[in-house]
Amino acid sequence: MRTQVGIVGAGPAGLMLSHLLHLRGVESVVIDLRTREDIEETIKAGVLEQGTVDLMNQTGVGDRMMRDGFVHHGINLAFSGTIHRVDLYELSSGRAVTVYPQHEVLKDLIARRVADGGDVRFGVSDTTVEGIDGDQPVVRFVHEGQRQQLECDFVAGCDGSQTYTRFLIPEGTIRTDFFRQYPFAWFGILAEAPPSSDELIYAHSDRGFALISTRSPSVQRLYFQCDPATNTDDWSADRIWEEIQARVGTAGATIKTGKIFAKGVLQFRSFVCEPMQYGRLYLAGDSAHTVPPTGAKGLNLAVADVHALDRALGAFYDAKDTGLLEAYTQTVLKRVWRAQHFSWWMTSMLHRFSEATDFDLRRQIAELEMVTSTPSASRVLAENYTGLPLT
Ligand code: DHB
């Protein structure tokens, strides 16, 4: 088999890249270890930046998102007994976020690739990639019991945080020490309940952080800061609701409860590798970087990476121009580090650190006061939350 771009990983980065390349007439094959059902059903985050929403609409995969997603023009920060609204729309000159789950984005992209005759192989095994330092790399894998050999011009490593492709970059040419582990995690639930709030609430409290998000009029997504070693089985539904209510209640919010049908613990890490390319291999999304979930940047960063990679590959195929490919790492890392800073900042401002003194808590409150009452500071939050323009 031969294709132009071999894409390892059918997550947001791999599928969006394949879709964008198809629209410019560049062929690709996407492979993934997971089954289609697994990819379409795994619950992840759910907040799309304006640029992600615009890209989905401009490329014809936004219909369901526009129908079923919820456009939010603001978010709430709860602290010191009060809820403060940040008007994202007003402060970012008309930008907003859309709450639409990541696995629904993946369903839309898969359906579109299939409808466009795209080659997406699920449930593959034994993937290897060779020859990234030459100009005809080869991806080998087993699909439906058959050994396959895929010759390509380029390989896109879109295989998430459990990446295989990043390890193809020789030691000594890549830095992987940009890493931070946080001393807490999020306990996340999905519940059959009506919304507790029209817009998201990010709550700072003496008991730690809590986040009230949503999925639909009848399904809600809520998170609260917990110990990374938390076992979800130790938490009864009553205990979960009491804990969330205790964290948001002091600010005046009342949680609407319902049947909890999913529970999980999300680990908190920041990571970036530099560079994000080597020879004919280009990394995109979580294979190259991870952000803590506060601020919901993960999926959006993956989309931004492949938006740049698609343009760079386009310049190569249209005009044999390698300039954008050579500059890929430099181009995308600017945004990656901005998102790293934003996610770290939101995390640090809102969470309770075990070693925090009363000084630290008062300082956090002062920062939250500034962010919600000083227009220039609110604007920094709004512009970053709704997302920088795609490059
Ligand atoms: C969600 C996740 C986030 O990390 C966030 O900052 C906001 C919302 C969510 O899953 O809904």
Coordinates of C-alpha atoms and ligand atoms in Angstrom, one line a residue:
M1 CA 0.0 0.0 0.0
R2 CA 1.1 3.5 -0.7
T3 CA -0.2 6.9 0.6
Q4 CA 1.1 10.4 0.9
V5 CA 0.7 10.8 4.7
G6 CA 0.6 7.9 7.1
I7 CA -1.3 8.9 10.3
V8 CA -0.7 7.0 13.5
G9 CA -3.7 7.6 15.8
A10 CA -7.4 8.3 15.2
G11 CA -8.0 10.9 17.9
P12 CA -8.8 14.5 17.3
A13 CA -5.3 15.3 15.8
G14 CA -5.2 12.3 13.4
L15 CA -8.8 12.4 12.2
M16 CA -8.8 16.2 11.7
L17 CA -5.5 16.0 9.8
S18 CA -6.8 13.3 7.5
H19 CA -10.0 15.4 6.9
L20 CA -8.1 18.6 6.2
L21 CA -5.6 16.9 3.9
H22 CA -8.4 15.2 2.0
L23 CA -10.0 18.7 1.4
R24 CA -6.8 19.8 -0.3
G25 CA -6.4 16.6 -2.3
V26 CA -3.7 14.9 -0.3
E27 CA -4.2 11.2 0.5
S28 CA -3.7 9.7 3.9
V29 CA -4.3 6.4 5.8
V30 CA -5.2 6.6 9.5
I31 CA -4.5 3.6 11.8
D32 CA -5.4 3.2 15.5
L33 CA -5.0 0.4 18.0
R34 CA -8.5 1.0 19.4
T35 CA -11.8 -0.1 18.0
R36 CA -14.1 2.5 16.4
E37 CA -16.6 1.9 19.3
D38 CA -13.9 2.6 21.9
I39 CA -12.9 5.8 20.2
E40 CA -16.5 6.9 19.8
E41 CA -17.5 6.2 23.4
T42 CA -14.6 7.2 25.6
I43 CA -15.6 10.3 27.6
K44 CA -13.1 13.1 27.5
A45 CA -13.4 16.9 27.8
G46 CA -16.0 19.0 26.1
V47 CA -15.2 22.6 25.5
L48 CA -14.3 23.8 22.0
E49 CA -12.5 27.1 21.4
Q50 CA -13.9 29.5 18.8
G51 CA -11.1 28.5 16.3
T52 CA -12.0 24.8 16.6
V53 CA -15.7 25.6 16.1
D54 CA -14.9 27.8 13.1
L55 CA -12.6 25.2 11.5
M56 CA -15.3 22.4 12.0
N57 CA -17.9 24.7 10.3
Q58 CA -15.6 25.8 7.5
T59 CA -14.7 22.3 6.6
G60 CA -18.2 20.9 6.7
V61 CA -18.2 18.8 9.9
G62 CA -20.0 21.2 12.2
D63 CA -23.7 20.4 11.6
R64 CA -24.3 18.2 14.7
M65 CA -22.1 20.5 16.8
M66 CA -24.2 23.5 15.8
R67 CA -27.4 21.6 16.5
D68 CA -26.5 19.8 19.7
G69 CA -23.7 21.9 21.2
F70 CA -24.2 24.8 23.6
V71 CA -22.6 28.1 22.9
H72 CA -21.4 29.8 26.1
H73 CA -20.7 33.5 26.1
G74 CA -19.3 33.5 29.7
I75 CA -17.9 31.5 32.5
N76 CA -18.3 31.9 36.3
L77 CA -15.5 32.0 38.9
A78 CA -16.8 31.2 42.4
F79 CA -14.7 32.3 45.4
S80 CA -15.0 34.1 48.7
G81 CA -18.7 33.5 48.9
T82 CA -19.7 35.0 45.6
I83 CA -20.0 34.0 41.9
H84 CA -18.4 36.3 39.5
R85 CA -19.3 36.1 35.8
V86 CA -16.6 36.7 33.1
D87 CA -18.2 37.9 29.9
L88 CA -16.0 36.0 27.4
Y89 CA -17.9 37.3 24.4
E90 CA -17.7 41.0 25.3
L91 CA -14.1 40.8 26.5
S92 CA -12.8 38.9 23.5
S93 CA -14.6 40.9 20.7
G94 CA -17.3 38.4 20.0
R95 CA -15.6 35.0 20.6
A96 CA -17.2 32.2 22.6
V97 CA -16.8 28.5 23.5
T98 CA -19.0 25.7 22.5
V99 CA -19.7 22.8 24.9
Y100 CA -19.8 19.7 22.7
P101 CA -18.1 16.5 23.9
Q102 CA -14.8 15.3 22.3
H103 CA -16.2 11.9 21.4
E104 CA -19.0 13.5 19.5
V105 CA -16.4 15.5 17.5
L106 CA -14.6 12.2 16.8
K107 CA -17.9 10.6 15.6
D108 CA -18.4 13.5 13.2
L109 CA -14.9 13.3 11.8
I110 CA -15.0 9.5 11.4
A111 CA -18.4 9.6 9.7
R112 CA -17.1 12.3 7.3
R113 CA -13.9 10.4 6.5
V114 CA -15.9 7.3 5.8
A115 CA -18.4 9.2 3.6
D116 CA -15.5 10.7 1.7
G117 CA -14.0 7.3 1.1
G118 CA -11.2 7.8 3.6
D119 CA -9.0 4.9 4.7
V120 CA -9.3 4.7 8.5
R121 CA -8.2 1.3 10.1
F122 CA -9.3 0.6 13.6
G123 CA -8.1 -2.2 15.9
V124 CA -4.7 -2.6 14.3
S125 CA -1.8 -4.1 16.2
D126 CA 2.0 -4.5 16.0
T127 CA 2.6 -1.0 14.6
T128 CA 6.1 -0.1 13.6
V129 CA 7.5 2.9 11.7
E130 CA 10.8 2.8 9.9
G131 CA 12.8 5.2 7.7
I132 CA 11.7 8.5 9.1
D133 CA 15.2 9.8 8.3
G134 CA 14.8 9.0 4.6
D135 CA 12.2 10.3 2.2
Q136 CA 10.0 7.1 2.1
P137 CA 9.1 6.1 5.6
V138 CA 7.2 2.8 6.0
V139 CA 4.4 2.1 8.5
R140 CA 3.8 -1.6 9.2
F141 CA 0.9 -3.0 11.1
V142 CA -1.5 -5.9 11.4
H143 CA -5.1 -5.3 10.4
E144 CA -7.9 -8.0 10.4
G145 CA -5.2 -10.6 10.7
Q146 CA -3.3 -9.3 7.6
R147 CA 0.2 -7.8 7.7
Q148 CA 0.2 -4.5 6.0
Q149 CA 3.0 -2.3 4.8
L150 CA 2.2 1.4 4.1
E151 CA 4.7 3.4 2.2
C152 CA 4.4 7.1 2.6
D153 CA 6.0 10.5 2.1
F154 CA 5.4 11.6 5.7
V155 CA 4.3 10.1 9.0
A156 CA 2.1 12.1 11.4
G157 CA 2.4 10.9 15.0
C158 CA -1.0 11.6 16.5
D159 CA -1.0 8.6 18.9
G160 CA -1.8 10.5 22.1
S161 CA 0.0 10.5 25.5
Q162 CA 0.7 6.7 25.3
T163 CA 2.6 7.5 22.1
Y164 CA 4.9 5.1 20.3
T165 CA 5.9 7.6 17.6
R166 CA 7.5 10.1 19.9
F167 CA 10.0 7.4 20.9
L168 CA 11.2 7.2 17.2
I169 CA 13.0 10.5 17.7
P170 CA 16.5 9.7 18.6
E171 CA 17.6 10.5 22.1
G172 CA 19.9 13.5 22.1
T173 CA 17.8 15.2 19.4
I174 CA 14.7 15.7 21.6
R175 CA 14.1 17.3 25.0
T176 CA 11.5 15.5 27.1
D177 CA 12.3 17.1 30.4
F178 CA 9.7 19.8 30.2
F179 CA 7.5 18.1 32.7
R180 CA 5.4 18.9 35.8
Q181 CA 3.4 16.6 37.9
Y182 CA 0.7 18.1 40.1
P183 CA -0.1 16.9 43.6
F184 CA -3.8 16.5 42.9
A185 CA -6.2 15.1 40.3
W186 CA -9.9 15.6 39.3
F187 CA -12.7 13.3 40.3
G188 CA -15.1 13.5 37.3
I189 CA -18.7 12.3 37.1
L190 CA -21.5 12.2 34.5
A191 CA -25.0 12.4 36.0
E192 CA -28.5 12.3 34.7
A193 CA -29.6 15.7 36.0
P194 CA -30.7 19.0 34.8
P195 CA -28.1 21.8 34.5
S196 CA -27.2 23.5 37.8
S197 CA -26.0 26.6 36.0
D198 CA -26.4 28.1 32.5
E199 CA -22.7 28.6 32.2
L200 CA -19.7 26.7 33.7
I201 CA -18.7 27.4 37.3
Y202 CA -15.0 27.1 38.3
A203 CA -15.0 27.2 42.1
H204 CA -12.2 27.9 44.5
S205 CA -13.0 26.8 48.0
D206 CA -11.3 25.9 51.3
R207 CA -12.1 22.2 50.5
G208 CA -10.4 22.5 47.1
F209 CA -11.5 23.1 43.5
A210 CA -14.8 22.1 41.8
L211 CA -16.1 22.6 38.3
I212 CA -19.7 22.5 37.2
S213 CA -19.9 21.7 33.5
T214 CA -22.6 20.3 31.3
R215 CA -23.2 17.9 28.4
S216 CA -26.9 18.3 27.5
P217 CA -30.2 19.4 29.1
S218 CA -30.4 16.0 30.9
V219 CA -26.7 15.1 31.4
Q220 CA -24.2 17.0 33.5
R221 CA -20.5 16.8 33.9
L222 CA -19.0 17.8 37.2
Y223 CA -15.4 17.5 38.6
F224 CA -13.8 18.1 42.0
Q225 CA -10.2 18.2 43.0
C226 CA -9.1 15.0 44.7
D227 CA -6.0 13.0 45.7
P228 CA -4.4 11.3 42.7
A229 CA -4.7 7.9 44.5
T230 CA -8.4 8.2 45.0
N231 CA -10.4 5.1 44.4
T232 CA -13.8 6.1 42.9
D233 CA -15.4 3.0 44.6
D234 CA -14.8 4.6 47.9
W235 CA -17.2 7.4 47.0
S236 CA -20.9 6.8 47.3
A237 CA -23.2 9.1 45.2
D238 CA -24.3 10.9 48.4
R239 CA -20.7 11.6 49.4
I240 CA -19.9 12.9 45.9
W241 CA -22.9 15.3 45.8
E242 CA -22.2 16.5 49.4
E243 CA -18.6 17.2 48.5
I244 CA -19.4 19.2 45.3
Q245 CA -22.2 21.1 47.1
A246 CA -19.9 22.0 50.0
R247 CA -17.4 23.4 47.5
V248 CA -19.8 25.5 45.5
G249 CA -22.4 26.2 48.1
T250 CA -20.5 28.8 50.0
A251 CA -20.6 30.9 46.8
G252 CA -24.3 30.5 46.6
A253 CA -24.7 27.8 43.9
T254 CA -27.0 24.9 44.4
I255 CA -26.3 21.6 42.6
K256 CA -29.1 19.7 41.0
T257 CA -28.4 16.0 41.6
G258 CA -29.3 12.9 39.7
K259 CA -28.2 9.3 38.9
I260 CA -24.4 9.2 38.5
F261 CA -23.6 6.9 35.6
A262 CA -19.8 7.4 35.1
K263 CA -17.0 8.2 37.5
G264 CA -13.3 8.6 36.8
V265 CA -10.0 10.2 38.1
L266 CA -8.1 12.4 35.7
Q267 CA -4.4 12.9 36.4
F268 CA -2.7 16.3 36.2
R269 CA 0.4 16.7 34.2
S270 CA 2.1 19.3 32.1
F271 CA 4.5 18.1 29.4
V272 CA 6.1 19.4 26.2
C273 CA 8.7 17.7 23.9
E274 CA 10.9 19.8 21.7
P275 CA 11.2 19.6 18.8
M276 CA 7.9 18.1 17.6
Q277 CA 9.5 16.7 14.4
Y278 CA 12.3 14.6 13.1
G279 CA 13.0 13.8 9.5
R280 CA 9.7 12.9 7.9
L281 CA 7.9 12.4 11.3
Y282 CA 5.7 15.2 12.6
L283 CA 4.1 14.9 16.1
A284 CA 0.7 16.5 16.8
G285 CA -1.6 16.7 19.9
D286 CA -1.0 14.7 23.1
S287 CA 1.9 12.7 21.6
A288 CA 4.0 15.9 21.9
H289 CA 2.3 17.7 24.8
T290 CA -0.1 17.3 27.7
V291 CA -1.8 20.1 29.7
P292 CA -3.7 19.8 33.0
P293 CA -7.5 19.9 32.2
T294 CA -8.2 23.2 33.8
G295 CA -9.1 25.4 30.8
A296 CA -9.9 22.5 28.5
K297 CA -7.1 23.1 26.1
G298 CA -6.1 19.5 25.1
L299 CA -8.4 18.9 22.2
N300 CA -8.1 22.5 21.0
L301 CA -4.3 22.3 20.9
A302 CA -4.4 19.0 18.9
V303 CA -6.7 20.8 16.3
A304 CA -4.4 23.8 16.2
D305 CA -1.3 21.6 15.6
V306 CA -2.8 19.8 12.7
H307 CA -4.2 23.0 11.2
A308 CA -0.6 24.2 11.0
L309 CA 0.7 20.8 9.8
D310 CA -2.0 20.6 7.1
R311 CA -0.9 24.0 5.7
A312 CA 2.8 22.9 5.8
L313 CA 2.1 19.7 4.0
G314 CA -0.1 21.6 1.5
A315 CA 2.8 24.0 0.7
F316 CA 5.0 20.9 0.1
Y317 CA 2.6 19.2 -2.2
D318 CA 1.5 22.4 -4.0
A319 CA 4.9 24.0 -4.6
K320 CA 7.6 21.7 -3.2
D321 CA 8.0 24.4 -0.6
T322 CA 9.5 22.9 2.6
G323 CA 9.6 26.2 4.6
L324 CA 6.5 25.7 6.6
L325 CA 7.4 22.0 7.3
E326 CA 10.8 23.1 8.6
A327 CA 9.2 25.8 10.7
Y328 CA 6.4 23.4 12.1
T329 CA 7.8 23.0 15.6
Q330 CA 8.6 26.7 16.0
T331 CA 5.1 27.6 14.7
V332 CA 3.1 25.4 16.9
L333 CA 5.2 25.5 20.0
K334 CA 4.4 29.2 20.5
R335 CA 0.7 28.3 21.0
V336 CA 1.6 25.1 22.9
W337 CA 3.5 27.1 25.5
R338 CA 0.8 29.8 25.7
A339 CA -1.7 27.0 26.4
Q340 CA 0.8 25.4 28.9
H341 CA 1.0 28.7 30.7
F342 CA -2.8 29.3 30.7
S343 CA -3.6 25.8 31.9
W344 CA -0.9 26.0 34.7
W345 CA -2.2 29.5 35.6
M346 CA -5.8 28.5 35.9
T347 CA -4.8 25.4 37.8
S348 CA -2.6 27.3 40.2
M349 CA -5.1 30.1 40.8
L350 CA -8.0 27.7 41.5
H351 CA -6.7 24.6 43.3
R352 CA -5.8 24.0 46.9
F353 CA -2.2 22.9 47.2
S354 CA -1.5 20.7 50.2
E355 CA 1.5 22.8 51.3
A356 CA -0.5 26.1 50.8
T357 CA -0.3 28.5 53.7
D358 CA -2.9 31.1 54.6
F359 CA -0.7 33.6 52.7
D360 CA -1.1 31.4 49.6
L361 CA -4.8 31.3 49.9
R362 CA -5.2 35.0 50.4
R363 CA -2.9 35.6 47.4
Q364 CA -5.1 33.3 45.2
I365 CA -8.2 35.3 46.3
A366 CA -6.4 38.5 45.4
E367 CA -5.6 37.1 42.0
L368 CA -9.2 36.0 41.4
E369 CA -10.4 39.5 42.5
M370 CA -8.1 41.0 39.9
V371 CA -9.2 38.6 37.2
T372 CA -12.9 39.3 37.8
S373 CA -12.8 43.0 38.5
T374 CA -10.0 44.5 36.4
P375 CA -11.1 44.6 32.7
S376 CA -7.6 44.2 31.3
A377 CA -7.1 41.1 33.5
S378 CA -10.5 39.7 32.6
R379 CA -9.6 40.2 29.0
V380 CA -6.5 38.1 29.3
L381 CA -8.7 35.2 30.7
A382 CA -11.3 35.6 28.0
E383 CA -8.9 35.8 25.1
N384 CA -7.0 32.7 26.3
Y385 CA -10.1 30.7 27.3
T386 CA -11.9 31.3 23.9
G387 CA -8.5 30.6 22.2
L388 CA -5.9 32.4 20.2
P389 CA -6.5 32.5 16.5
L390 CA -5.3 29.5 14.5
T391 CA -2.0 30.0 12.7
Ligands
DHB1 C1 -14.8 20.4 30.9 C2 -13.5 20.1 31.1 C3 -12.5 21.0 31.4 O1 -11.2 20.7 31.6 C4 -12.9 22.3 31.6 O2 -11.9 23.3 31.9 C5 -14.2 22.7 31.4 C6 -15.1 21.8 31.0 C7 -15.8 19.4 30.5 O3 -15.4 18.2 30.4 O4 -16.9 19.8 30.4

